[in-house]
Amino acid sequence: MFVAASLVTAVFSLDATVVLLTPVVFATAARLGVRARPHMYACTHLSNTGSLLLPVSNLTNLLALSASGLSFVRFAGLMALPWTLAIATEYLVFRRFFTGDLHTTAAAAPMAAESAPPPWFAIATVAVTLAGFIGASAAGLNPAWAAAAGALVLTVRAALRKRTTLGTIISAADVPFLLFVLALGVVVRAVIDNGLDAALGRWIPHTTGLTELVTLAAIAAALANVINNLPAVLVLLPLTVAAGPGAVLAVLIGVNIGPNLTYTGSLATMLWRRIIHQHDHTAGLAEFTLLGVLTAPAALIVAVVALWASLHALGG
Amino acid sequence: MTVIAWILEATWPACVDATRRHAPPDADIVLLHVTDPDIAQVAHGAYAGLLGRGQPRRDPGIQVQDFAAATAHKLLQDAAARLARRCTTVQRTGRVETEVIAAADGAELIVLARDGDCSHLGPHSLSHASHYIVDHAPCPVLMVWPGTPPSISTQRPPPPHPPHPPPPPPR
C-alpha cells in the first residue's frame, strides 16, 4: 500500500491519491476484511510526503520549478533520496503507531472482486508522457508541452469513443482554479512587495548549509500549516530563489511534508471546508495530530539531510 | 437477557462464536457495529487541502462514507449468518467506545474480541476502544482471543520494581 500510494502520488500527483486512490484503498481494505484506519491515514500522509519526487507530483513543485532553474530530470535526481527516506520514515512510524490494527489479520475469506482488464492505453499514454517530460527537459522545452500532448491523446480517444462530452472536458480543465492560482500569485506578490519580504527576510537564511536548509524547511512547513502550502510556496519563493536550487527544494520539502502536521493542513483549508461542505461532524483531531507530530518533523529532517547529501553528491 | 456482541472488522468471527457458545438460549442477541466517522473525515480533510481542485462531487470523503455504511451492513449480515441464531443487528455511527457503552445500557453481557497486538499475551492486546469498554462497561464483559491464544511463554517479563519510596518525614 505504501509503495502504491507513493508511486501514484509521484506520477499522477497528490490530487490523484486524494481523489482516486483513497476510496479505492478503503474499498480494498473492506473487501479483504482488514481495518481501513491505518491505510486511510497512510493515504493522506503519502499524498503529501510522496509528492516530493517529480515536478508534476505537486502543484507547489510546478510553481517552483522554473524559479529553481532546475530541469525535470535534475529535480527528480536531487529529490529521489529525500523522497525515498521520507517515505521510509513514515513507514517505520506507521508500523509502530498502528501495531494493533496491523496485527489483526483478516478472519473471514475476502469477498470476490469484480475484475476488469487494466486500462493499457491510459497506462501507456502516462508512461510516454513521463518519458516526454524527460525528453522535453533534455531538449530545453517546457514539460507542460509533454503534459498537454498526453492529455490531448487521452481526451481525443475518450471523445472518439463517446465517453466524454465537451462540457466535461472544459470543466476538467478547471479554469476557475487556474484563475484562483493566478489571483493568489498577484495578491501574494503585492503583500510581499509591501513589507512581508522585509518582515520575513530577517528569518530566512541565505546560505545552503545543513542547518540553514533545515531552518528553511521548518519555516516553510510552519507557514504551510498557517496559510496552506500554495500561498506558502508563493511567499517563500522570491525570498529563497537567490540562495540557489538547494534552498528552493528545502522550501518544497517543508511545504509538501508540512501539511501532515495538522489535520486539515492549514487554517485556510479549514475555512475552505466550511465553504464547500457543511459537515455536521468534526473529526477527532487528537489521533491525526499525534500521528502528524510523530511523523512530520522526523520525515522533514530526514528528507532535508538527504537533500543536503544529494546536493553534495550531485552538485547543487 | 440482552447480550451485545461488538462486531469489528477482522476479529468478528471469534466474537460471534463466543456469543453463540455462551449466550443463554432465550437471550436477545444484538450484533452491534459502530462506524467511526473519523476515517471518512480524514478523506474529507485531504480533499479540502486541495483548495478546490476537482469538483465537490469528487470528494472522496463522501465515497468513503458510503463504502463504510455498505461494509458495516455486509459485516452484520455475515455475522448474523455465522451466528445462526435469532438476533437483531444494530448499526451506529460515532466515537466507537462511547457508542458501544451507550448500546450496552440495560444489557446483561458484552462480548468482544481482543483487537490489539495478539501475537503474545499482553501488553497491548487491547486497543484504546476495548480498554475503554472494559473499563466503563455497565455489565459483565466476555473477552475472547480472535484465534488460538498465544502460549503462556509469550508473556513479557514484568517491569522491574520501582524504587522504594522515601520514608515519611519524622513528625
Coordinates of C-alpha atoms in Angstrom, one line a residue:
Chain A
M1 CA 0.0 0.0 0.0
F2 CA 2.8 2.4 0.9
V3 CA 4.6 1.7 -2.4
A4 CA 1.4 2.1 -4.4
A5 CA 0.4 5.3 -2.7
S6 CA 3.9 6.8 -3.0
L7 CA 4.1 5.9 -6.7
V8 CA 0.6 7.1 -7.6
T9 CA 1.4 10.4 -5.8
A10 CA 4.8 10.8 -7.6
V11 CA 3.5 10.0 -11.1
F12 CA -0.1 11.3 -11.0
S13 CA 0.2 14.0 -8.3
L14 CA -1.2 14.2 -4.8
D15 CA -4.6 15.1 -6.3
A16 CA -4.9 11.6 -7.8
T17 CA -4.0 10.0 -4.5
V18 CA -6.5 12.0 -2.5
V19 CA -9.4 11.9 -5.0
L20 CA -8.9 8.5 -6.7
L21 CA -6.8 6.2 -4.6
T22 CA -8.3 7.0 -1.1
P23 CA -11.7 5.5 -1.9
V24 CA -10.1 2.5 -3.7
V25 CA -7.9 1.8 -0.6
F26 CA -10.9 1.9 1.7
A27 CA -12.9 -0.4 -0.6
T28 CA -9.9 -2.8 -0.9
A29 CA -9.4 -2.9 2.9
A30 CA -13.1 -3.6 3.4
R31 CA -13.1 -6.3 0.8
L32 CA -10.1 -8.0 2.4
G33 CA -11.7 -7.7 5.8
V34 CA -8.9 -5.7 7.4
R35 CA -9.2 -2.5 9.3
A36 CA -9.1 0.6 7.0
R37 CA -7.9 3.1 9.5
P38 CA -4.1 2.7 9.1
H39 CA -4.4 2.6 5.3
M40 CA -6.6 5.7 5.1
Y41 CA -4.2 7.6 7.3
A42 CA -1.3 6.4 5.2
C43 CA -3.1 7.6 2.0
T44 CA -3.5 11.1 3.3
H45 CA 0.1 11.2 4.6
L46 CA 1.6 9.8 1.5
S47 CA -0.3 12.2 -0.7
N48 CA 1.9 14.8 0.9
T49 CA 5.2 13.0 1.6
G50 CA 5.1 11.1 -1.7
S51 CA 4.8 14.3 -3.7
L52 CA 8.5 15.3 -3.3
L53 CA 9.8 13.3 -6.3
L54 CA 8.8 14.9 -9.5
P55 CA 7.9 18.4 -10.6
V56 CA 4.4 17.1 -11.6
S57 CA 3.8 15.4 -8.2
N58 CA 2.5 18.5 -6.5
L59 CA 1.3 21.9 -7.7
T60 CA 3.8 23.5 -5.3
N61 CA 6.7 21.8 -7.2
L62 CA 5.3 23.1 -10.5
L63 CA 5.1 26.6 -9.2
A64 CA 8.7 26.4 -8.0
L65 CA 10.3 24.5 -11.0
S66 CA 11.0 27.4 -13.3
A67 CA 12.2 29.6 -10.4
S68 CA 14.6 26.9 -9.2
G69 CA 16.3 26.8 -12.6
L70 CA 16.3 23.0 -12.4
S71 CA 15.5 20.7 -15.3
F72 CA 12.8 18.0 -14.8
V73 CA 15.5 15.2 -14.6
R74 CA 17.8 17.2 -12.2
F75 CA 14.8 18.0 -9.9
A76 CA 13.9 14.3 -9.8
G77 CA 17.6 13.3 -9.3
L78 CA 18.0 15.6 -6.3
M79 CA 14.7 14.7 -4.7
A80 CA 15.0 10.9 -5.2
L81 CA 16.8 10.3 -1.9
P82 CA 14.7 12.7 0.2
W83 CA 11.5 11.1 -1.3
T84 CA 12.7 7.6 -0.5
L85 CA 13.9 8.3 3.0
A86 CA 10.9 10.5 4.0
I87 CA 8.6 7.6 2.9
A88 CA 10.7 5.1 4.8
T89 CA 10.4 7.3 7.9
E90 CA 6.6 7.4 7.6
Y91 CA 6.5 3.7 7.1
L92 CA 8.5 3.0 10.3
V93 CA 6.4 5.3 12.4
F94 CA 3.1 3.9 11.0
R95 CA 4.2 0.3 11.7
R96 CA 4.7 1.2 15.3
F97 CA 1.7 3.5 15.7
F98 CA -0.8 1.0 14.2
T99 CA 0.8 -2.2 15.6
G100 CA -2.5 -3.4 16.9
D101 CA -4.6 -2.7 13.8
L102 CA -2.0 -4.2 11.5
H103 CA -1.5 -7.3 13.6
T104 CA -5.1 -8.4 13.4
T105 CA -5.3 -10.3 10.1
A106 CA -8.5 -10.9 8.2
A107 CA -10.5 -13.7 9.8
A108 CA -13.0 -14.1 7.0
A109 CA -12.4 -15.0 3.4
P110 CA -12.0 -11.9 1.3
M111 CA -15.0 -11.0 -0.8
A112 CA -14.6 -11.6 -4.5
A113 CA -13.6 -8.6 -6.5
E114 CA -15.1 -7.7 -9.9
S115 CA -12.2 -7.7 -12.2
A116 CA -11.8 -5.5 -15.3
P117 CA -8.9 -5.5 -17.7
P118 CA -6.2 -2.9 -16.9
P119 CA -6.6 0.3 -19.0
W120 CA -3.5 -0.4 -21.1
F121 CA -4.0 2.6 -23.4
A122 CA -4.1 5.1 -20.5
I123 CA -1.1 3.4 -18.8
A124 CA 0.9 3.6 -22.0
T125 CA 0.0 7.2 -22.5
V126 CA 1.1 8.1 -19.0
A127 CA 4.4 6.2 -19.5
V128 CA 5.0 8.0 -22.8
T129 CA 4.1 11.3 -21.2
L130 CA 6.6 10.7 -18.4
A131 CA 9.2 9.9 -21.0
G132 CA 8.1 13.1 -22.7
F133 CA 8.9 15.1 -19.6
I134 CA 12.5 13.7 -19.7
G135 CA 12.8 14.3 -23.4
A136 CA 11.4 17.8 -23.2
S137 CA 13.8 18.5 -20.3
A138 CA 16.8 17.3 -22.4
A139 CA 15.6 19.4 -25.4
G140 CA 15.1 22.5 -23.2
L141 CA 11.4 22.6 -23.7
N142 CA 8.8 23.3 -21.0
P143 CA 7.4 20.0 -19.6
A144 CA 4.0 21.5 -20.0
W145 CA 4.1 20.5 -23.7
A146 CA 4.5 16.8 -22.9
A147 CA 1.7 17.0 -20.3
A148 CA -0.6 18.8 -22.9
A149 CA 0.2 16.2 -25.5
G150 CA -0.6 13.3 -23.1
A151 CA -3.9 15.0 -22.0
L152 CA -4.8 15.6 -25.7
V153 CA -4.3 12.0 -26.6
L154 CA -6.5 10.7 -23.8
T155 CA -9.1 13.4 -24.4
V156 CA -9.4 12.7 -28.2
R157 CA -9.6 8.9 -27.6
A158 CA -12.4 9.4 -24.9
A159 CA -14.2 11.8 -27.3
L160 CA -14.0 9.4 -30.2
R161 CA -15.4 6.6 -28.0
K162 CA -18.1 9.0 -26.9
R163 CA -17.0 8.5 -23.2
T164 CA -16.8 12.2 -22.6
T165 CA -18.5 15.5 -23.6
L166 CA -17.2 18.9 -24.4
G167 CA -18.7 20.2 -21.1
T168 CA -16.8 17.5 -19.1
I169 CA -13.5 18.4 -20.9
I170 CA -13.9 22.1 -20.2
S171 CA -14.9 21.5 -16.6
A172 CA -11.9 19.1 -16.1
A173 CA -9.6 21.9 -17.2
D174 CA -10.9 23.7 -14.1
V175 CA -10.5 27.3 -15.4
P176 CA -11.8 28.8 -12.1
F177 CA -8.9 27.1 -10.2
L178 CA -6.4 28.4 -12.7
L179 CA -7.7 31.9 -12.2
F180 CA -7.6 31.4 -8.4
V181 CA -3.9 30.5 -8.5
L182 CA -3.1 33.4 -10.8
A183 CA -5.0 35.7 -8.4
L184 CA -3.3 34.2 -5.4
G185 CA 0.1 34.9 -7.1
V186 CA -0.9 38.5 -7.7
V187 CA -2.1 39.0 -4.1
V188 CA 0.9 37.3 -2.5
R189 CA 3.2 39.4 -4.7
A190 CA 1.5 42.6 -3.6
V191 CA 1.8 41.5 0.1
I192 CA 5.4 40.7 -0.3
D193 CA 6.3 44.0 -2.0
N194 CA 4.5 45.9 0.7
G195 CA 6.6 44.8 3.6
L196 CA 6.3 41.0 4.0
D197 CA 9.7 40.5 2.4
A198 CA 11.4 42.7 5.0
A199 CA 9.5 41.1 7.8
L200 CA 10.2 37.5 6.7
G201 CA 13.6 38.2 5.2
R202 CA 15.2 38.5 8.7
W203 CA 14.3 34.9 9.4
I204 CA 15.2 33.4 6.0
P205 CA 18.7 32.0 5.8
H206 CA 20.6 33.0 2.7
T207 CA 23.1 30.1 2.5
T208 CA 22.6 26.4 2.0
G209 CA 24.4 24.7 4.8
L210 CA 22.6 21.8 6.5
T211 CA 21.4 23.9 9.4
E212 CA 20.1 26.6 7.0
L213 CA 18.3 24.1 4.9
V214 CA 16.6 22.5 7.9
T215 CA 15.6 26.0 9.2
L216 CA 14.2 26.9 5.8
A217 CA 12.2 23.7 5.5
A218 CA 10.8 24.2 9.1
I219 CA 9.7 27.8 8.3
A220 CA 8.1 26.5 5.1
A221 CA 6.3 23.7 7.0
A222 CA 5.1 26.1 9.6
L223 CA 3.8 28.6 7.0
A224 CA 2.1 25.8 5.1
N225 CA 0.2 24.9 8.2
V226 CA -0.9 28.5 8.8
I227 CA -1.8 29.7 5.3
N228 CA -1.9 26.5 3.2
N229 CA 1.0 25.2 1.1
L230 CA 0.2 27.0 -2.2
P231 CA 0.4 30.6 -0.8
A232 CA 3.3 29.5 1.4
V233 CA 5.4 28.5 -1.6
L234 CA 4.5 31.7 -3.4
V235 CA 5.6 33.7 -0.4
L236 CA 8.8 31.9 0.2
L237 CA 10.0 31.5 -3.5
P238 CA 11.0 35.1 -4.1
L239 CA 12.9 35.2 -0.8
T240 CA 14.9 32.0 -1.3
V241 CA 15.5 31.8 -5.0
A242 CA 18.7 33.8 -4.8
A243 CA 20.2 31.2 -2.5
G244 CA 20.0 28.6 -5.3
P245 CA 18.1 25.5 -6.1
G246 CA 19.0 23.8 -2.8
A247 CA 17.1 26.4 -0.9
V248 CA 14.1 26.1 -3.2
L249 CA 14.0 22.3 -2.8
A250 CA 14.2 22.7 1.0
V251 CA 11.2 25.0 0.9
L252 CA 9.3 22.4 -1.2
I253 CA 10.2 19.7 1.3
G254 CA 8.7 21.9 4.0
V255 CA 5.5 22.9 2.2
N256 CA 4.9 19.3 0.9
I257 CA 5.5 17.3 4.2
G258 CA 4.3 20.1 6.5
P259 CA 0.6 19.7 5.9
N260 CA 0.8 16.3 7.6
L261 CA 1.3 18.0 10.9
T262 CA -2.2 19.2 11.3
Y263 CA -5.5 17.6 10.3
T264 CA -6.5 20.0 7.6
G265 CA -3.0 21.2 6.7
S266 CA -3.9 24.7 7.4
L267 CA -6.2 27.3 8.8
A268 CA -7.1 28.4 5.3
T269 CA -8.2 24.9 4.5
M270 CA -10.5 24.8 7.4
L271 CA -12.2 27.9 6.2
W272 CA -12.4 26.4 2.8
R273 CA -14.0 23.3 4.2
R274 CA -16.7 25.5 5.7
I275 CA -17.4 26.9 2.2
I276 CA -17.5 23.7 0.2
H277 CA -19.2 21.5 2.7
Q278 CA -21.4 21.8 5.7
H279 CA -20.3 18.7 7.6
D280 CA -22.1 18.1 10.9
H281 CA -19.2 16.1 12.3
T282 CA -15.8 17.3 13.3
A283 CA -13.1 14.7 13.3
G284 CA -11.3 13.7 16.4
L285 CA -8.2 15.7 15.8
A286 CA -6.2 14.1 18.5
E287 CA -5.1 10.9 16.7
F288 CA -4.3 12.7 13.4
T289 CA -2.4 15.4 15.1
L290 CA -0.4 12.9 17.3
L291 CA 0.5 10.9 14.2
G292 CA 1.5 14.2 12.5
V293 CA 3.7 15.2 15.4
L294 CA 5.4 11.8 15.3
T295 CA 5.9 11.7 11.5
A296 CA 6.2 15.2 10.0
P297 CA 9.2 16.6 11.9
A298 CA 11.1 13.3 11.6
A299 CA 10.3 12.9 7.9
L300 CA 11.2 16.6 7.3
I301 CA 14.6 16.4 9.0
V302 CA 15.5 13.1 7.3
A303 CA 14.4 14.5 3.9
V304 CA 16.5 17.7 4.3
V305 CA 19.6 15.7 5.4
A306 CA 19.1 13.5 2.3
L307 CA 18.7 16.7 0.1
W308 CA 21.9 18.1 1.6
A309 CA 23.7 14.9 0.8
S310 CA 22.3 14.8 -2.7
L311 CA 23.3 18.4 -3.3
H312 CA 26.9 17.5 -2.3
A313 CA 26.9 14.3 -4.3
L314 CA 25.4 15.6 -7.5
G315 CA 26.4 19.3 -7.1
G316 CA 23.9 22.0 -6.1
Chain B
M1 CA -31.4 -11.2 28.9
T2 CA -29.8 -9.0 26.3
V3 CA -26.3 -9.9 25.0
I4 CA -24.3 -7.3 23.0
A5 CA -21.7 -8.7 20.6
W6 CA -19.4 -6.0 19.3
I7 CA -18.7 -6.8 15.6
L8 CA -15.4 -5.4 14.5
E9 CA -13.5 -5.9 11.2
A10 CA -11.1 -8.9 11.2
T11 CA -11.9 -10.2 14.7
W12 CA -15.7 -10.6 14.5
P13 CA -15.9 -14.4 13.8
A14 CA -14.4 -15.2 17.2
C15 CA -16.8 -12.8 18.9
V16 CA -19.8 -14.4 17.1
D17 CA -18.7 -17.9 18.0
A18 CA -18.2 -16.9 21.7
T19 CA -21.7 -15.4 21.7
R20 CA -23.3 -18.5 20.3
R21 CA -21.5 -20.6 22.9
H22 CA -22.1 -18.5 25.9
A23 CA -25.4 -16.6 25.4
P24 CA -28.4 -18.4 27.1
P25 CA -30.8 -20.0 24.6
D26 CA -33.5 -17.4 25.4
A27 CA -31.1 -14.4 25.2
D28 CA -31.9 -11.4 23.0
I29 CA -28.6 -11.2 21.0
V30 CA -27.7 -7.8 19.5
L31 CA -25.0 -7.7 16.9
L32 CA -23.5 -4.2 17.1
H33 CA -21.3 -2.4 14.6
V34 CA -20.0 1.1 15.1
T35 CA -18.7 3.1 12.2
D36 CA -16.0 5.6 13.1
P37 CA -16.7 8.8 11.1
D38 CA -13.2 10.0 11.6
I39 CA -12.0 7.8 8.7
A40 CA -14.3 9.5 6.2
Q41 CA -13.4 12.8 7.8
V42 CA -9.7 12.2 7.1
A43 CA -10.5 11.8 3.4
H44 CA -12.7 14.9 3.5
G45 CA -9.8 16.8 5.1
A46 CA -7.3 15.7 2.5
Y47 CA -9.7 16.7 -0.3
A48 CA -10.3 20.1 1.3
G49 CA -6.5 20.6 1.3
L50 CA -6.6 20.7 -2.5
L51 CA -8.2 24.1 -2.1
G52 CA -10.9 23.4 -4.6
R53 CA -9.1 21.4 -7.3
G54 CA -11.6 18.9 -8.6
Q55 CA -15.3 19.2 -8.3
P56 CA -17.0 18.8 -4.9
R57 CA -18.9 15.8 -6.1
R58 CA -15.5 14.0 -6.3
D59 CA -14.9 14.5 -2.5
P60 CA -13.5 11.1 -1.6
G61 CA -14.9 11.5 1.9
I62 CA -18.5 11.0 0.6
Q63 CA -17.5 7.9 -1.2
V64 CA -15.7 6.5 1.8
Q65 CA -18.8 7.3 3.9
D66 CA -21.0 5.3 1.5
F67 CA -18.5 2.4 1.4
A68 CA -18.3 2.4 5.2
A69 CA -22.1 2.1 5.5
A70 CA -22.3 -0.7 2.9
T71 CA -19.3 -2.5 4.6
A72 CA -21.0 -2.3 8.0
H73 CA -24.2 -3.7 6.6
K74 CA -22.4 -6.6 4.9
L75 CA -20.4 -7.4 8.0
L76 CA -23.5 -7.5 10.2
Q77 CA -25.2 -9.8 7.6
D78 CA -22.2 -12.1 7.6
A79 CA -22.1 -12.1 11.4
A80 CA -25.8 -12.9 11.7
A81 CA -25.4 -15.8 9.2
R82 CA -22.5 -17.2 11.2
L83 CA -24.4 -16.9 14.5
A84 CA -27.2 -18.9 13.1
R85 CA -29.5 -17.8 16.0
R86 CA -32.3 -15.3 16.4
C87 CA -30.7 -11.9 16.7
T88 CA -31.0 -8.2 15.9
T89 CA -28.4 -6.1 14.1
V90 CA -27.7 -2.5 15.1
Q91 CA -25.6 -0.1 13.1
R92 CA -24.3 3.0 14.9
T93 CA -22.0 5.9 13.9
G94 CA -19.8 7.8 16.2
R95 CA -17.0 7.5 18.7
V96 CA -16.6 3.8 18.8
E97 CA -16.1 3.1 22.5
T98 CA -18.8 5.5 23.8
E99 CA -21.3 4.2 21.2
V100 CA -20.7 0.6 22.4
I101 CA -21.2 1.6 26.1
A102 CA -24.4 3.5 25.1
A103 CA -25.7 0.5 23.3
A104 CA -24.9 -1.7 26.3
D105 CA -27.3 0.3 28.5
G106 CA -29.6 -2.3 30.1
A107 CA -27.7 -5.2 28.6
E108 CA -26.5 -8.1 30.8
L109 CA -23.4 -9.1 28.8
I110 CA -21.0 -7.6 26.3
V111 CA -19.0 -9.9 24.2
L112 CA -15.9 -8.6 22.4
A113 CA -12.7 -10.0 20.8
R114 CA -9.2 -8.7 21.6
D115 CA -8.4 -6.2 18.9
G116 CA -4.8 -5.2 19.5
D117 CA -1.5 -7.0 19.1
C118 CA -2.5 -10.6 19.6
S119 CA 0.9 -12.2 18.8
H120 CA 1.7 -12.6 22.5
L121 CA -0.1 -12.4 25.9
G122 CA -0.4 -8.7 26.7
P123 CA 0.5 -5.8 26.8
H124 CA -1.3 -4.0 24.0
S125 CA -3.6 -6.9 23.1
L126 CA -6.5 -4.4 23.6
S127 CA -7.0 -1.2 21.5
H128 CA -7.8 2.0 23.2
A129 CA -11.5 1.4 22.4
S130 CA -11.6 -2.0 24.0
H131 CA -9.8 -0.7 27.1
Y132 CA -12.4 1.9 27.4
I133 CA -15.3 -0.6 27.0
V134 CA -13.9 -3.0 29.6
D135 CA -13.3 0.0 32.0
H136 CA -16.8 1.5 31.5
A137 CA -19.0 -1.5 30.9
P138 CA -22.2 -1.3 32.9
C139 CA -22.5 -5.1 32.9
P140 CA -20.3 -8.3 32.8
V141 CA -17.8 -8.5 29.8
L142 CA -16.7 -11.6 28.0
M143 CA -13.4 -11.1 26.3
V144 CA -12.1 -13.7 23.8
W145 CA -9.0 -14.1 21.7
P146 CA -9.7 -13.8 17.9
G147 CA -7.8 -17.0 17.2
T148 CA -5.8 -19.5 19.2
P149 CA -4.5 -17.8 22.3
P150 CA -0.7 -17.4 22.4
S151 CA 1.2 -19.7 24.8
I152 CA 1.9 -18.6 28.3
S153 CA 5.6 -18.5 27.4
T154 CA 4.9 -15.4 25.3
Q155 CA 4.2 -13.3 28.4
R156 CA 6.5 -10.4 28.7
P157 CA 8.6 -10.2 32.0
P158 CA 7.1 -7.8 34.5
P159 CA 8.8 -4.4 34.7
P160 CA 11.4 -4.1 37.5
H161 CA 10.0 -2.9 40.8
P162 CA 10.0 0.8 41.3
P163 CA 12.5 2.1 43.9
H164 CA 11.1 2.2 47.4
P165 CA 9.5 5.5 48.3
P166 CA 11.5 7.6 50.8
P167 CA 10.5 7.1 54.4
P168 CA 7.9 9.5 55.7
P169 CA 9.4 12.6 57.3
P170 CA 9.6 12.4 61.1
R171 CA 6.7 14.2 62.8

